[in-house]
């Protein structure tokens, strides 16, 4: 008669049977398929210009406009209400008073007074020419350059007599510049005048 088994032996036997049964029913695991390595995308070649194609024409920009010519000013120099003392001299080119012995002096304010008479005049010096347009020139505006031209034989002195302040006078300096001169007053012993020298032609 076989020996009786203890409860512990029975449990071990049951566990063995169950383990064998489970091993038979589990699915077989297969290794994962090998992954494919991605090949890099080759770089696209840079397109070269076609030598047979005509170059793109450039659009010429219109030339920038040239600056407008500046007009020549009417007068080169001048002054208003200039004062000149008795027997003193003036340079109409530079517009300054200077010694009458200076070769640049153009005119002298000559004053001759005696006990009974007095005379005042604008005297041209050196190569300077002066002349009065007289009563024939009635305009309130200064004479233009064309009216101040010096035809031969028109040189004289400007005798400052009554009504002389209403006359326009012309001069040509020793340096050849034309201009006009107008006296305002000349007594007592001081000449007050205005003048302008025309600009040379461009």
PDB file of C-alpha atoms in Angstrom:
ATOM      1  CA  UNK A   1       0.000   0.000   0.000  1.00  0.00           C
ATOM      2  CA  UNK A   2       1.517   3.297  -1.054  1.00  0.00           C
ATOM      3  CA  UNK A   3       2.581   5.842   1.531  1.00  0.00           C
ATOM      4  CA  UNK A   4       0.208   8.765   2.074  1.00  0.00           C
ATOM      5  CA  UNK A   5       1.285  12.169   0.893  1.00  0.00           C
ATOM      6  CA  UNK A   6       1.295  15.222   3.124  1.00  0.00           C
ATOM      7  CA  UNK A   7      -0.693  18.378   2.182  1.00  0.00           C
ATOM      8  CA  UNK A   8       2.530  20.238   1.378  1.00  0.00           C
ATOM      9  CA  UNK A   9       3.568  17.692  -1.188  1.00  0.00           C
ATOM     10  CA  UNK A  10       0.165  17.956  -2.786  1.00  0.00           C
ATOM     11  CA  UNK A  11       0.458  21.743  -3.116  1.00  0.00           C
ATOM     12  CA  UNK A  12       3.891  21.464  -4.712  1.00  0.00           C
ATOM     13  CA  UNK A  13       2.617  18.943  -7.195  1.00  0.00           C
ATOM     14  CA  UNK A  14      -0.362  21.113  -8.086  1.00  0.00           C
ATOM     15  CA  UNK A  15       1.877  24.167  -8.612  1.00  0.00           C
ATOM     16  CA  UNK A  16       4.154  22.182 -10.927  1.00  0.00           C
ATOM     17  CA  UNK A  17       1.214  21.039 -13.014  1.00  0.00           C
ATOM     18  CA  UNK A  18      -0.088  24.584 -13.298  1.00  0.00           C
ATOM     19  CA  UNK A  19       3.325  25.965 -14.314  1.00  0.00           C
ATOM     20  CA  UNK A  20       3.684  23.347 -17.032  1.00  0.00           C
ATOM     21  CA  UNK A  21       0.255  24.138 -18.296  1.00  0.00           C
ATOM     22  CA  UNK A  22       0.915  27.870 -18.437  1.00  0.00           C
ATOM     23  CA  UNK A  23       4.188  27.377 -20.271  1.00  0.00           C
ATOM     24  CA  UNK A  24       2.442  25.481 -22.988  1.00  0.00           C
ATOM     25  CA  UNK A  25      -0.274  28.119 -23.460  1.00  0.00           C
ATOM     26  CA  UNK A  26       1.921  31.279 -23.606  1.00  0.00           C
ATOM     27  CA  UNK A  27       2.598  32.650 -27.137  1.00  0.00           C
ATOM     28  CA  UNK A  28       6.151  32.514 -28.378  1.00  0.00           C
ATOM     29  CA  UNK A  29       7.708  36.012 -28.563  1.00  0.00           C
ATOM     30  CA  UNK A  30       9.669  36.666 -31.715  1.00  0.00           C
ATOM     31  CA  UNK A  31      12.430  39.269 -31.836  1.00  0.00           C
ATOM     32  CA  UNK A  32      11.453  42.636 -33.452  1.00  0.00           C
ATOM     33  CA  UNK A  33      12.301  42.988 -37.140  1.00  0.00           C
ATOM     34  CA  UNK A  34      15.438  44.901 -37.855  1.00  0.00           C
ATOM     35  CA  UNK A  35      14.827  48.656 -38.526  1.00  0.00           C
ATOM     36  CA  UNK A  36      15.778  50.055 -41.894  1.00  0.00           C
ATOM     37  CA  UNK A  37      18.329  52.920 -41.807  1.00  0.00           C
ATOM     38  CA  UNK A  38      17.177  56.024 -43.685  1.00  0.00           C
ATOM     39  CA  UNK A  39      19.542  57.131 -46.381  1.00  0.00           C
ATOM     40  CA  UNK A  40      20.233  60.946 -46.418  1.00  0.00           C
ATOM     41  CA  UNK A  41      18.609  63.004 -49.176  1.00  0.00           C
ATOM     42  CA  UNK A  42      21.311  64.136 -51.585  1.00  0.00           C
ATOM     43  CA  UNK A  43      21.686  67.951 -51.936  1.00  0.00           C
ATOM     44  CA  UNK A  44      20.253  69.430 -55.099  1.00  0.00           C
ATOM     45  CA  UNK A  45      22.917  70.900 -57.408  1.00  0.00           C
ATOM     46  CA  UNK A  46      22.881  74.727 -57.810  1.00  0.00           C
ATOM     47  CA  UNK A  47      21.512  75.773 -61.169  1.00  0.00           C
ATOM     48  CA  UNK A  48      24.180  77.442 -63.295  1.00  0.00           C
ATOM     49  CA  UNK A  49      23.235  80.349 -65.600  1.00  0.00           C
ATOM     50  CA  UNK A  50      22.746  79.412 -69.196  1.00  0.00           C
ATOM     51  CA  UNK A  51      25.563  81.037 -71.217  1.00  0.00           C
ATOM     52  CA  UNK A  52      23.299  81.164 -74.298  1.00  0.00           C
ATOM     53  CA  UNK A  53      20.782  83.433 -72.585  1.00  0.00           C
ATOM     54  CA  UNK A  54      21.085  87.175 -73.291  1.00  0.00           C
ATOM     55  CA  UNK A  55      21.930  89.254 -70.208  1.00  0.00           C
ATOM     56  CA  UNK A  56      19.111  91.212 -68.653  1.00  0.00           C
ATOM     57  CA  UNK A  57      19.122  94.765 -69.969  1.00  0.00           C
ATOM     58  CA  UNK A  58      19.583  97.487 -67.327  1.00  0.00           C
ATOM     59  CA  UNK A  59      17.253 100.460 -67.409  1.00  0.00           C
ATOM     60  CA  UNK A  60      19.148 103.716 -67.690  1.00  0.00           C
ATOM     61  CA  UNK A  61      18.089 106.305 -65.150  1.00  0.00           C
ATOM     62  CA  UNK A  62      17.270 109.735 -66.591  1.00  0.00           C
ATOM     63  CA  UNK A  63      20.089 112.218 -66.025  1.00  0.00           C
ATOM     64  CA  UNK A  64      19.631 114.546 -63.086  1.00  0.00           C
ATOM     65  CA  UNK A  65      18.615 118.041 -64.185  1.00  0.00           C
ATOM     66  CA  UNK A  66      21.419 120.534 -64.310  1.00  0.00           C
ATOM     67  CA  UNK A  67      21.116 123.486 -61.907  1.00  0.00           C
ATOM     68  CA  UNK A  68      19.551 126.586 -63.316  1.00  0.00           C
ATOM     69  CA  UNK A  69      22.023 129.341 -64.142  1.00  0.00           C
ATOM     70  CA  UNK A  70      22.127 132.012 -61.512  1.00  0.00           C
ATOM     71  CA  UNK A  71      21.348 135.490 -62.695  1.00  0.00           C
ATOM     72  CA  UNK A  72      24.032 138.121 -62.518  1.00  0.00           C
ATOM     73  CA  UNK A  73      23.255 140.709 -59.831  1.00  0.00           C
ATOM     74  CA  UNK A  74      22.466 144.145 -61.187  1.00  0.00           C
ATOM     75  CA  UNK A  75      24.924 145.974 -58.973  1.00  0.00           C
ATOM     76  CA  UNK A  76      28.436 145.108 -57.905  1.00  0.00           C
ATOM     77  CA  UNK A  77      28.644 147.606 -55.042  1.00  0.00           C
ATOM     78  CA  UNK A  78      27.051 150.796 -53.831  1.00  0.00           C
ATOM     79  CA  UNK A  79      25.904 152.868 -50.895  1.00  0.00           C
ATOM     80  CA  UNK A  80      23.124 155.178 -49.698  1.00  0.00           C
ATOM     81  CA  UNK A  81      23.462 158.557 -48.019  1.00  0.00           C
ATOM     82  CA  UNK A  82      27.258 158.422 -47.995  1.00  0.00           C
ATOM     83  CA  UNK A  83      28.953 161.474 -46.436  1.00  0.00           C
ATOM     84  CA  UNK A  84      32.108 163.028 -47.851  1.00  0.00           C
ATOM     85  CA  UNK A  85      33.772 166.092 -46.329  1.00  0.00           C
ATOM     86  CA  UNK A  86      34.973 169.180 -48.175  1.00  0.00           C
ATOM     87  CA  UNK A  87      37.878 168.547 -50.604  1.00  0.00           C
ATOM     88  CA  UNK A  88      38.024 164.844 -49.723  1.00  0.00           C
ATOM     89  CA  UNK A  89      38.122 162.004 -52.240  1.00  0.00           C
ATOM     90  CA  UNK A  90      36.257 158.736 -52.780  1.00  0.00           C
ATOM     91  CA  UNK A  91      36.945 155.429 -54.518  1.00  0.00           C
ATOM     92  CA  UNK A  92      33.812 154.309 -56.383  1.00  0.00           C
ATOM     93  CA  UNK A  93      35.234 150.835 -57.021  1.00  0.00           C
ATOM     94  CA  UNK A  94      35.800 149.935 -53.363  1.00  0.00           C
ATOM     95  CA  UNK A  95      33.331 152.383 -51.815  1.00  0.00           C
ATOM     96  CA  UNK A  96      35.821 153.992 -49.421  1.00  0.00           C
ATOM     97  CA  UNK A  97      37.096 157.456 -48.657  1.00  0.00           C
ATOM     98  CA  UNK A  98      40.818 157.874 -49.266  1.00  0.00           C
ATOM     99  CA  UNK A  99      43.514 160.471 -49.807  1.00  0.00           C
ATOM    100  CA  UNK A 100      43.177 162.464 -53.007  1.00  0.00           C
ATOM    101  CA  UNK A 101      46.806 161.597 -53.847  1.00  0.00           C
ATOM    102  CA  UNK A 102      45.894 157.890 -53.963  1.00  0.00           C
ATOM    103  CA  UNK A 103      45.714 156.688 -57.610  1.00  0.00           C
ATOM    104  CA  UNK A 104      42.561 154.701 -56.712  1.00  0.00           C
ATOM    105  CA  UNK A 105      40.633 157.905 -55.947  1.00  0.00           C
ATOM    106  CA  UNK A 106      37.859 158.444 -58.488  1.00  0.00           C
ATOM    107  CA  UNK A 107      36.147 161.681 -57.462  1.00  0.00           C
ATOM    108  CA  UNK A 108      36.735 164.675 -55.215  1.00  0.00           C
ATOM    109  CA  UNK A 109      34.129 166.805 -53.491  1.00  0.00           C
ATOM    110  CA  UNK A 110      35.521 170.202 -54.316  1.00  0.00           C
ATOM    111  CA  UNK A 111      34.451 173.140 -52.177  1.00  0.00           C
ATOM    112  CA  UNK A 112      35.512 176.705 -53.012  1.00  0.00           C
ATOM    113  CA  UNK A 113      34.153 179.380 -50.699  1.00  0.00           C
ATOM    114  CA  UNK A 114      34.913 183.071 -50.608  1.00  0.00           C
ATOM    115  CA  UNK A 115      33.486 185.939 -48.617  1.00  0.00           C
ATOM    116  CA  UNK A 116      30.817 186.488 -51.253  1.00  0.00           C
ATOM    117  CA  UNK A 117      30.469 183.227 -53.194  1.00  0.00           C
ATOM    118  CA  UNK A 118      30.548 179.458 -52.719  1.00  0.00           C
ATOM    119  CA  UNK A 119      30.987 176.722 -55.281  1.00  0.00           C
ATOM    120  CA  UNK A 120      30.564 172.957 -54.896  1.00  0.00           C
ATOM    121  CA  UNK A 121      31.329 170.334 -57.478  1.00  0.00           C
ATOM    122  CA  UNK A 122      32.164 166.647 -57.941  1.00  0.00           C
ATOM    123  CA  UNK A 123      35.454 166.498 -59.820  1.00  0.00           C
ATOM    124  CA  UNK A 124      36.658 163.384 -61.672  1.00  0.00           C
ATOM    125  CA  UNK A 125      40.230 162.321 -60.922  1.00  0.00           C
ATOM    126  CA  UNK A 126      42.699 160.384 -63.089  1.00  0.00           C
ATOM    127  CA  UNK A 127      40.935 158.312 -65.762  1.00  0.00           C
ATOM    128  CA  UNK A 128      37.528 158.555 -64.113  1.00  0.00           C
ATOM    129  CA  UNK A 129      34.682 160.097 -66.165  1.00  0.00           C
ATOM    130  CA  UNK A 130      31.551 161.807 -64.809  1.00  0.00           C
ATOM    131  CA  UNK A 131      28.571 163.418 -66.516  1.00  0.00           C
ATOM    132  CA  UNK A 132      25.049 164.508 -65.610  1.00  0.00           C
ATOM    133  CA  UNK A 133      21.979 163.177 -67.385  1.00  0.00           C
ATOM    134  CA  UNK A 134      20.413 166.577 -66.623  1.00  0.00           C
ATOM    135  CA  UNK A 135      16.817 167.549 -66.837  1.00  0.00           C
ATOM    136  CA  UNK A 136      16.282 165.323 -69.889  1.00  0.00           C
ATOM    137  CA  UNK A 137      16.186 162.235 -67.702  1.00  0.00           C
ATOM    138  CA  UNK A 138      12.875 162.489 -65.825  1.00  0.00           C
ATOM    139  CA  UNK A 139      12.554 158.967 -64.380  1.00  0.00           C
ATOM    140  CA  UNK A 140      12.285 158.425 -60.639  1.00  0.00           C
ATOM    141  CA  UNK A 141      14.264 155.193 -61.054  1.00  0.00           C
ATOM    142  CA  UNK A 142      18.050 155.012 -61.450  1.00  0.00           C
ATOM    143  CA  UNK A 143      19.316 155.016 -65.029  1.00  0.00           C
ATOM    144  CA  UNK A 144      20.101 151.651 -66.612  1.00  0.00           C
ATOM    145  CA  UNK A 145      23.615 150.699 -67.595  1.00  0.00           C
ATOM    146  CA  UNK A 146      22.961 151.522 -71.248  1.00  0.00           C
ATOM    147  CA  UNK A 147      22.112 155.134 -70.372  1.00  0.00           C
ATOM    148  CA  UNK A 148      25.330 155.476 -68.413  1.00  0.00           C
ATOM    149  CA  UNK A 149      27.613 154.628 -71.333  1.00  0.00           C
ATOM    150  CA  UNK A 150      30.189 157.284 -72.140  1.00  0.00           C
ATOM    151  CA  UNK A 151      30.274 158.342 -75.768  1.00  0.00           C
ATOM    152  CA  UNK A 152      33.389 160.280 -76.663  1.00  0.00           C
ATOM    153  CA  UNK A 153      33.387 163.929 -75.625  1.00  0.00           C
ATOM    154  CA  UNK A 154      30.788 163.622 -72.828  1.00  0.00           C
ATOM    155  CA  UNK A 155      33.130 163.965 -69.876  1.00  0.00           C
ATOM    156  CA  UNK A 156      32.585 166.950 -67.569  1.00  0.00           C
ATOM    157  CA  UNK A 157      32.398 167.809 -63.887  1.00  0.00           C
ATOM    158  CA  UNK A 158      29.224 167.725 -61.839  1.00  0.00           C
ATOM    159  CA  UNK A 159      28.580 171.308 -60.837  1.00  0.00           C
ATOM    160  CA  UNK A 160      26.361 171.241 -57.744  1.00  0.00           C
ATOM    161  CA  UNK A 161      23.887 174.028 -58.403  1.00  0.00           C
ATOM    162  CA  UNK A 162      20.255 174.527 -57.328  1.00  0.00           C
ATOM    163  CA  UNK A 163      18.065 171.635 -58.582  1.00  0.00           C
ATOM    164  CA  UNK A 164      21.151 169.459 -59.069  1.00  0.00           C
ATOM    165  CA  UNK A 165      19.860 167.039 -56.431  1.00  0.00           C
ATOM    166  CA  UNK A 166      17.042 166.061 -58.806  1.00  0.00           C
ATOM    167  CA  UNK A 167      19.476 164.963 -61.525  1.00  0.00           C
ATOM    168  CA  UNK A 168      20.879 161.523 -62.080  1.00  0.00           C
ATOM    169  CA  UNK A 169      24.582 161.369 -62.836  1.00  0.00           C
ATOM    170  CA  UNK A 170      26.759 158.668 -64.398  1.00  0.00           C
ATOM    171  CA  UNK A 171      30.388 157.748 -63.883  1.00  0.00           C
ATOM    172  CA  UNK A 172      33.026 155.449 -65.272  1.00  0.00           C
ATOM    173  CA  UNK A 173      35.722 154.588 -62.769  1.00  0.00           C
ATOM    174  CA  UNK A 174      39.422 154.457 -63.474  1.00  0.00           C
ATOM    175  CA  UNK A 175      39.044 150.670 -63.567  1.00  0.00           C
ATOM    176  CA  UNK A 176      36.361 150.941 -66.268  1.00  0.00           C
ATOM    177  CA  UNK A 177      33.225 150.213 -64.209  1.00  0.00           C
ATOM    178  CA  UNK A 178      30.036 152.108 -65.019  1.00  0.00           C
ATOM    179  CA  UNK A 179      27.635 153.364 -62.373  1.00  0.00           C
ATOM    180  CA  UNK A 180      25.296 156.111 -61.310  1.00  0.00           C
ATOM    181  CA  UNK A 181      25.576 158.801 -58.609  1.00  0.00           C
ATOM    182  CA  UNK A 182      22.917 161.050 -57.133  1.00  0.00           C
ATOM    183  CA  UNK A 183      23.628 163.953 -54.800  1.00  0.00           C
ATOM    184  CA  UNK A 184      21.220 164.738 -51.969  1.00  0.00           C
ATOM    185  CA  UNK A 185      22.834 167.747 -50.292  1.00  0.00           C
ATOM    186  CA  UNK A 186      26.253 169.433 -50.132  1.00  0.00           C
ATOM    187  CA  UNK A 187      26.023 172.199 -47.577  1.00  0.00           C
ATOM    188  CA  UNK A 188      27.523 173.178 -45.232  1.00  0.00           C
ATOM    189  CA  UNK A 189      30.715 171.606 -46.556  1.00  0.00           C
ATOM    190  CA  UNK A 190      29.545 167.961 -46.558  1.00  0.00           C
ATOM    191  CA  UNK A 191      28.442 166.051 -49.635  1.00  0.00           C
ATOM    192  CA  UNK A 192      25.720 163.446 -49.065  1.00  0.00           C
ATOM    193  CA  UNK A 193      25.162 161.123 -52.029  1.00  0.00           C
ATOM    194  CA  UNK A 194      24.050 157.664 -53.093  1.00  0.00           C
ATOM    195  CA  UNK A 195      25.772 155.547 -55.742  1.00  0.00           C
ATOM    196  CA  UNK A 196      25.809 152.135 -57.385  1.00  0.00           C
ATOM    197  CA  UNK A 197      28.387 150.416 -59.596  1.00  0.00           C
ATOM    198  CA  UNK A 198      26.925 148.114 -62.253  1.00  0.00           C
ATOM    199  CA  UNK A 199      28.040 144.506 -62.284  1.00  0.00           C
ATOM    200  CA  UNK A 200      30.337 143.491 -65.150  1.00  0.00           C
ATOM    201  CA  UNK A 201      28.821 141.276 -67.869  1.00  0.00           C
ATOM    202  CA  UNK A 202      28.935 137.499 -67.191  1.00  0.00           C
TER     203      UNK A 202
END
